[in-house]
């Protein structure tokens, strides 16, 4: 079938208001009000929910109307209703799975109207910022009587040597002709049939380090009289890649592979949940450069563009289904639909992911306590069995929080009762579920992980762990060595761990064959769970659940724009991804007051030595290095000190003075290995507006960096200003900063920088140029031209 974009021409109405034109993908929730009385409080970043309507008029020719027509929605949050020309078509309620709707019998030649209704007005319905509306792309599929079905080409690697693939084609009639093309577009293998095996000569295997891709093109041929006619064509991208897993490790193409992972939510900061290919590719590229080779999609299935980016750039994926099963974590979450739709969701997950070589593992949930009881374990086993029947080439895991399961089993009632009526906040105001775990972890610190060693704990959690191909341990690193001895056939992945414990955790990954990798929380920062990983500087803001107007979680090794902090520096040192020392400095403008730490953040340091007005303040400098024995620190040519590297970091106390800070990594003999430096921005400060790329694809989006810099081009971290943006020749989609507790809106066109930085995202439908101009309350305007080709 022929697929065409269906994202243009949509109108949108919020809460029964007037319709207006919008660009899809569109996060409706981003335009909702924020406020201290929002029902979901910090979990949603103080956003209110709402109800939403989308409508679109479209024309069909007589020929189109006579064929088969499907609409594909990659994501609608949530409880979607689809109405075509006044007729409602049943669609699934889960807001995170793609779905197809057959509209063939509901359309006609001429003008047609499609309407989508969805809502998240019942709050809380998620433990983080979910986004809402038609937040992923929409497509229309057209086909004749003989056609290849959507997702109807399925490619499986049979063997790597010789490289052999199996191609299965789901078509209604005719004979498929299958061609395999390499990266240059050369046909390297071909054959005929609905189920055919082909050898690929001199094949280049796919892995995260060598993401070589092939294309499978299928022509559907039918006989019309004496002629053989191609009536349909379908293509897909795939990689030739094998997976094996055992207590000896995870093997990709026969080579042992350790997963250097980060958990990510699916929002893109100032864009909210809207999924654009440029955003997905940008994030995965930045994470790859930071040393990650794997992502865990927390806690719902990945968008197509993200998987495409992982295929192309080289990033392993643990794709996850749900954050809850039949027991609720939030008052209005998906639990009420779960038992009726869970098998459907798994089938959609596999159909969507199957041809993506980056997907190496399916996860059937996150921190669900249901499997601590017989009903839950039986359900878990049925999920594993179903996934094996749909895809025997990938293992199944689940991110199980062993502490939470143990406490649930002994009666602490994390989630309430088994009937699924527990809420994130009970009527008496008491927290429940994962919120309760988060609060308990905040109170007791990372020692929470030791609770899983309680007597009898192993007996309680083993049925759930052993039902999986790979046991996912959330915050249970203390059990790795114990369980490797007690359960020699158990394969373990650290499905969620504290980022600042990476040094110890990675040592275990390297030493214990059963443990195949580590996924830190979090790889990239996100909206909602406001302040969970943020250090605070007033007593009122201390704790896990931050007060209004906090918005960002603050847990990421990379902020919402991909700027690295101390967690990223630690990862670079531990994984030997950095070739020089990484200098991180605790915010000097916060050093004279009290600091309230957060369990999900080990340091609030960032790579900046530019703190105007802080001269004479004692600064804490952290130098991260995975190769050096000692680090020598110099300021303006003077030696500040030399210290041993312990747990990948050397820490110095330095009086802040403008200039250049240099860190020199030294080996045991005192020889220099590498050096790095940070400099101070030279006054006067000014705005810099710069597109991230020289040109962008028309119809897509462009990221525009806006920073406050000195005459030497260095960003100043302590001279923030409120900025206003004007865009000519393009649409402004969002403008904002990584300010953790803003009262401004990403959609307003005005925003205050955070530590000297902001970002704009614009969209232009056609080739051409746009101009972006930014001015500050205190800073003169600056502008840049943006090219779309």
PDB file of N, CA, C and O in Angstrom, residues 286-324:
ATOM      1  N   UNK A 286      23.452  12.893  20.347  1.00  0.00           N
ATOM      2  CA  UNK A 286      24.134  13.484  21.498  1.00  0.00           C
ATOM      3  C   UNK A 286      24.454  12.409  22.535  1.00  0.00           C
ATOM      4  O   UNK A 286      25.550  12.388  23.121  1.00  0.00           O
ATOM      5  N   UNK A 287      23.520  11.500  22.767  1.00  0.00           N
ATOM      6  CA  UNK A 287      23.762  10.438  23.740  1.00  0.00           C
ATOM      7  C   UNK A 287      24.884   9.512  23.268  1.00  0.00           C
ATOM      8  O   UNK A 287      25.723   9.074  24.063  1.00  0.00           O
ATOM      9  N   UNK A 288      24.907   9.205  21.975  1.00  0.00           N
ATOM     10  CA  UNK A 288      25.976   8.357  21.432  1.00  0.00           C
ATOM     11  C   UNK A 288      27.337   9.032  21.649  1.00  0.00           C
ATOM     12  O   UNK A 288      28.313   8.384  22.069  1.00  0.00           O
ATOM     13  N   UNK A 289      27.393  10.317  21.396  1.00  0.00           N
ATOM     14  CA  UNK A 289      28.647  11.051  21.567  1.00  0.00           C
ATOM     15  C   UNK A 289      29.079  11.076  23.032  1.00  0.00           C
ATOM     16  O   UNK A 289      30.277  11.115  23.338  1.00  0.00           O
ATOM     17  N   UNK A 290      28.115  11.035  23.952  1.00  0.00           N
ATOM     18  CA  UNK A 290      28.422  11.052  25.380  1.00  0.00           C
ATOM     19  C   UNK A 290      28.872   9.690  25.905  1.00  0.00           C
ATOM     20  O   UNK A 290      29.254   9.583  27.076  1.00  0.00           O
ATOM     21  N   UNK A 291      28.796   8.647  25.070  1.00  0.00           N
ATOM     22  CA  UNK A 291      29.280   7.333  25.484  1.00  0.00           C
ATOM     23  C   UNK A 291      28.226   6.273  25.645  1.00  0.00           C
ATOM     24  O   UNK A 291      28.541   5.096  25.845  1.00  0.00           O
ATOM     25  N   UNK A 292      26.951   6.645  25.583  1.00  0.00           N
ATOM     26  CA  UNK A 292      25.879   5.655  25.686  1.00  0.00           C
ATOM     27  C   UNK A 292      25.854   4.782  24.431  1.00  0.00           C
ATOM     28  O   UNK A 292      26.096   5.259  23.322  1.00  0.00           O
ATOM     29  N   UNK A 293      25.533   3.499  24.620  1.00  0.00           N
ATOM     30  CA  UNK A 293      25.269   2.639  23.464  1.00  0.00           C
ATOM     31  C   UNK A 293      23.900   1.979  23.545  1.00  0.00           C
ATOM     32  O   UNK A 293      23.560   1.136  22.717  1.00  0.00           O
ATOM     33  N   UNK A 294      23.090   2.389  24.562  1.00  0.00           N
ATOM     34  CA  UNK A 294      21.771   1.783  24.732  1.00  0.00           C
ATOM     35  C   UNK A 294      20.844   2.762  25.430  1.00  0.00           C
ATOM     36  O   UNK A 294      21.272   3.564  26.266  1.00  0.00           O
ATOM     37  N   UNK A 295      19.559   2.679  25.086  1.00  0.00           N
ATOM     38  CA  UNK A 295      18.529   3.449  25.774  1.00  0.00           C
ATOM     39  C   UNK A 295      17.396   2.515  26.171  1.00  0.00           C
ATOM     40  O   UNK A 295      17.077   1.558  25.464  1.00  0.00           O
ATOM     41  N   UNK A 296      16.820   2.809  27.311  1.00  0.00           N
ATOM     42  CA  UNK A 296      15.593   2.147  27.741  1.00  0.00           C
ATOM     43  C   UNK A 296      14.470   3.165  27.598  1.00  0.00           C
ATOM     44  O   UNK A 296      14.545   4.269  28.140  1.00  0.00           O
ATOM     45  N   UNK A 297      13.432   2.814  26.843  1.00  0.00           N
ATOM     46  CA  UNK A 297      12.336   3.735  26.599  1.00  0.00           C
ATOM     47  C   UNK A 297      11.372   3.643  27.777  1.00  0.00           C
ATOM     48  O   UNK A 297      10.610   2.695  27.912  1.00  0.00           O
ATOM     49  N   UNK A 298      11.423   4.647  28.641  1.00  0.00           N
ATOM     50  CA  UNK A 298      10.666   4.602  29.894  1.00  0.00           C
ATOM     51  C   UNK A 298       9.443   5.524  29.799  1.00  0.00           C
ATOM     52  O   UNK A 298       9.597   6.700  29.563  1.00  0.00           O
ATOM     53  N   UNK A 299       8.279   4.961  30.063  1.00  0.00           N
ATOM     54  CA  UNK A 299       7.978   3.550  30.291  1.00  0.00           C
ATOM     55  C   UNK A 299       6.850   3.179  29.335  1.00  0.00           C
ATOM     56  O   UNK A 299       5.795   2.717  29.754  1.00  0.00           O
ATOM     57  N   UNK A 300       7.081   3.404  28.067  1.00  0.00           N
ATOM     58  CA  UNK A 300       6.058   3.161  27.041  1.00  0.00           C
ATOM     59  C   UNK A 300       6.743   3.003  25.685  1.00  0.00           C
ATOM     60  O   UNK A 300       7.898   3.404  25.517  1.00  0.00           O
ATOM     61  N   UNK A 301       6.054   2.390  24.716  1.00  0.00           N
ATOM     62  CA  UNK A 301       6.706   2.081  23.438  1.00  0.00           C
ATOM     63  C   UNK A 301       7.275   3.306  22.728  1.00  0.00           C
ATOM     64  O   UNK A 301       6.720   4.399  22.770  1.00  0.00           O
ATOM     65  N   UNK A 302       8.386   3.090  22.049  1.00  0.00           N
ATOM     66  CA  UNK A 302       9.127   4.165  21.391  1.00  0.00           C
ATOM     67  C   UNK A 302       8.426   4.638  20.127  1.00  0.00           C
ATOM     68  O   UNK A 302       7.803   3.846  19.416  1.00  0.00           O
ATOM     69  N   UNK A 303       8.558   5.926  19.807  1.00  0.00           N
ATOM     70  CA  UNK A 303       8.072   6.409  18.505  1.00  0.00           C
ATOM     71  C   UNK A 303       8.925   5.884  17.362  1.00  0.00           C
ATOM     72  O   UNK A 303      10.105   5.557  17.545  1.00  0.00           O
ATOM     73  N   UNK A 304       8.339   5.818  16.191  1.00  0.00           N
ATOM     74  CA  UNK A 304       9.037   5.283  15.024  1.00  0.00           C
ATOM     75  C   UNK A 304      10.320   6.045  14.733  1.00  0.00           C
ATOM     76  O   UNK A 304      11.367   5.448  14.457  1.00  0.00           O
ATOM     77  N   UNK A 305      10.250   7.376  14.781  1.00  0.00           N
ATOM     78  CA  UNK A 305      11.421   8.186  14.443  1.00  0.00           C
ATOM     79  C   UNK A 305      12.574   7.934  15.396  1.00  0.00           C
ATOM     80  O   UNK A 305      13.743   8.019  14.999  1.00  0.00           O
ATOM     81  N   UNK A 306      12.282   7.633  16.649  1.00  0.00           N
ATOM     82  CA  UNK A 306      13.352   7.323  17.596  1.00  0.00           C
ATOM     83  C   UNK A 306      14.040   6.025  17.209  1.00  0.00           C
ATOM     84  O   UNK A 306      15.276   5.935  17.207  1.00  0.00           O
ATOM     85  N   UNK A 307      13.259   5.002  16.852  1.00  0.00           N
ATOM     86  CA  UNK A 307      13.859   3.730  16.443  1.00  0.00           C
ATOM     87  C   UNK A 307      14.633   3.889  15.142  1.00  0.00           C
ATOM     88  O   UNK A 307      15.708   3.294  14.978  1.00  0.00           O
ATOM     89  N   UNK A 308      14.120   4.692  14.233  1.00  0.00           N
ATOM     90  CA  UNK A 308      14.865   4.958  12.995  1.00  0.00           C
ATOM     91  C   UNK A 308      16.224   5.575  13.314  1.00  0.00           C
ATOM     92  O   UNK A 308      17.247   5.200  12.731  1.00  0.00           O
ATOM     93  N   UNK A 309      16.223   6.540  14.236  1.00  0.00           N
ATOM     94  CA  UNK A 309      17.476   7.192  14.619  1.00  0.00           C
ATOM     95  C   UNK A 309      18.441   6.198  15.254  1.00  0.00           C
ATOM     96  O   UNK A 309      19.648   6.218  14.971  1.00  0.00           O
ATOM     97  N   UNK A 310      17.932   5.325  16.093  1.00  0.00           N
ATOM     98  CA  UNK A 310      18.787   4.322  16.739  1.00  0.00           C
ATOM     99  C   UNK A 310      19.350   3.342  15.717  1.00  0.00           C
ATOM    100  O   UNK A 310      20.513   2.922  15.820  1.00  0.00           O
ATOM    101  N   UNK A 311      18.538   2.974  14.724  1.00  0.00           N
ATOM    102  CA  UNK A 311      19.033   2.111  13.645  1.00  0.00           C
ATOM    103  C   UNK A 311      20.179   2.781  12.899  1.00  0.00           C
ATOM    104  O   UNK A 311      21.205   2.161  12.596  1.00  0.00           O
ATOM    105  N   UNK A 312      20.001   4.045  12.565  1.00  0.00           N
ATOM    106  CA  UNK A 312      20.944   4.749  11.696  1.00  0.00           C
ATOM    107  C   UNK A 312      22.222   5.160  12.430  1.00  0.00           C
ATOM    108  O   UNK A 312      23.320   5.089  11.870  1.00  0.00           O
ATOM    109  N   UNK A 313      22.080   5.585  13.681  1.00  0.00           N
ATOM    110  CA  UNK A 313      23.227   6.099  14.437  1.00  0.00           C
ATOM    111  C   UNK A 313      23.962   4.975  15.155  1.00  0.00           C
ATOM    112  O   UNK A 313      25.182   5.025  15.328  1.00  0.00           O
ATOM    113  N   UNK A 314      23.227   3.955  15.562  1.00  0.00           N
ATOM    114  CA  UNK A 314      23.804   2.837  16.297  1.00  0.00           C
ATOM    115  C   UNK A 314      23.558   2.976  17.779  1.00  0.00           C
ATOM    116  O   UNK A 314      24.401   3.475  18.528  1.00  0.00           O
ATOM    117  N   UNK A 315      22.384   2.547  18.233  1.00  0.00           N
ATOM    118  CA  UNK A 315      22.025   2.612  19.652  1.00  0.00           C
ATOM    119  C   UNK A 315      21.085   1.454  19.956  1.00  0.00           C
ATOM    120  O   UNK A 315      20.049   1.302  19.309  1.00  0.00           O
ATOM    121  N   UNK A 316      21.459   0.623  20.924  1.00  0.00           N
ATOM    122  CA  UNK A 316      20.598  -0.489  21.307  1.00  0.00           C
ATOM    123  C   UNK A 316      19.382   0.039  22.075  1.00  0.00           C
ATOM    124  O   UNK A 316      19.462   1.044  22.779  1.00  0.00           O
ATOM    125  N   UNK A 317      18.264  -0.674  21.947  1.00  0.00           N
ATOM    126  CA  UNK A 317      17.006  -0.212  22.541  1.00  0.00           C
ATOM    127  C   UNK A 317      16.355  -1.319  23.347  1.00  0.00           C
ATOM    128  O   UNK A 317      16.195  -2.444  22.868  1.00  0.00           O
ATOM    129  N   UNK A 318      16.007  -0.994  24.592  1.00  0.00           N
ATOM    130  CA  UNK A 318      15.063  -1.791  25.360  1.00  0.00           C
ATOM    131  C   UNK A 318      13.729  -1.069  25.253  1.00  0.00           C
ATOM    132  O   UNK A 318      13.554   0.019  25.795  1.00  0.00           O
ATOM    133  N   UNK A 319      12.793  -1.640  24.503  1.00  0.00           N
ATOM    134  CA  UNK A 319      11.507  -0.977  24.275  1.00  0.00           C
ATOM    135  C   UNK A 319      10.497  -1.495  25.293  1.00  0.00           C
ATOM    136  O   UNK A 319      10.296  -2.712  25.415  1.00  0.00           O
ATOM    137  N   UNK A 320       9.866  -0.578  25.983  1.00  0.00           N
ATOM    138  CA  UNK A 320       9.031  -0.932  27.140  1.00  0.00           C
ATOM    139  C   UNK A 320       7.558  -0.664  26.841  1.00  0.00           C
ATOM    140  O   UNK A 320       7.224   0.244  26.068  1.00  0.00           O
ATOM    141  N   UNK A 321       6.710  -1.433  27.475  1.00  0.00           N
ATOM    142  CA  UNK A 321       5.280  -1.364  27.176  1.00  0.00           C
ATOM    143  C   UNK A 321       4.499  -0.457  28.123  1.00  0.00           C
ATOM    144  O   UNK A 321       3.817   0.465  27.688  1.00  0.00           O
ATOM    145  N   UNK A 322       4.579  -0.748  29.416  1.00  0.00           N
ATOM    146  CA  UNK A 322       3.684  -0.066  30.361  1.00  0.00           C
ATOM    147  C   UNK A 322       4.418   0.311  31.649  1.00  0.00           C
ATOM    148  O   UNK A 322       5.418  -0.302  32.011  1.00  0.00           O
ATOM    149  N   UNK A 323       3.831   1.273  32.349  1.00  0.00           N
ATOM    150  CA  UNK A 323       4.297   1.641  33.681  1.00  0.00           C
ATOM    151  C   UNK A 323       3.430   1.005  34.760  1.00  0.00           C
ATOM    152  O   UNK A 323       3.775   1.053  35.941  1.00  0.00           O
ATOM    153  N   UNK A 324       2.305   0.447  34.378  1.00  0.00           N
ATOM    154  CA  UNK A 324       1.441  -0.244  35.342  1.00  0.00           C
ATOM    155  C   UNK A 324       0.778  -1.417  34.634  1.00  0.00           C
ATOM    156  O   UNK A 324       0.733  -1.467  33.413  1.00  0.00           O
TER     157      UNK A 324
END
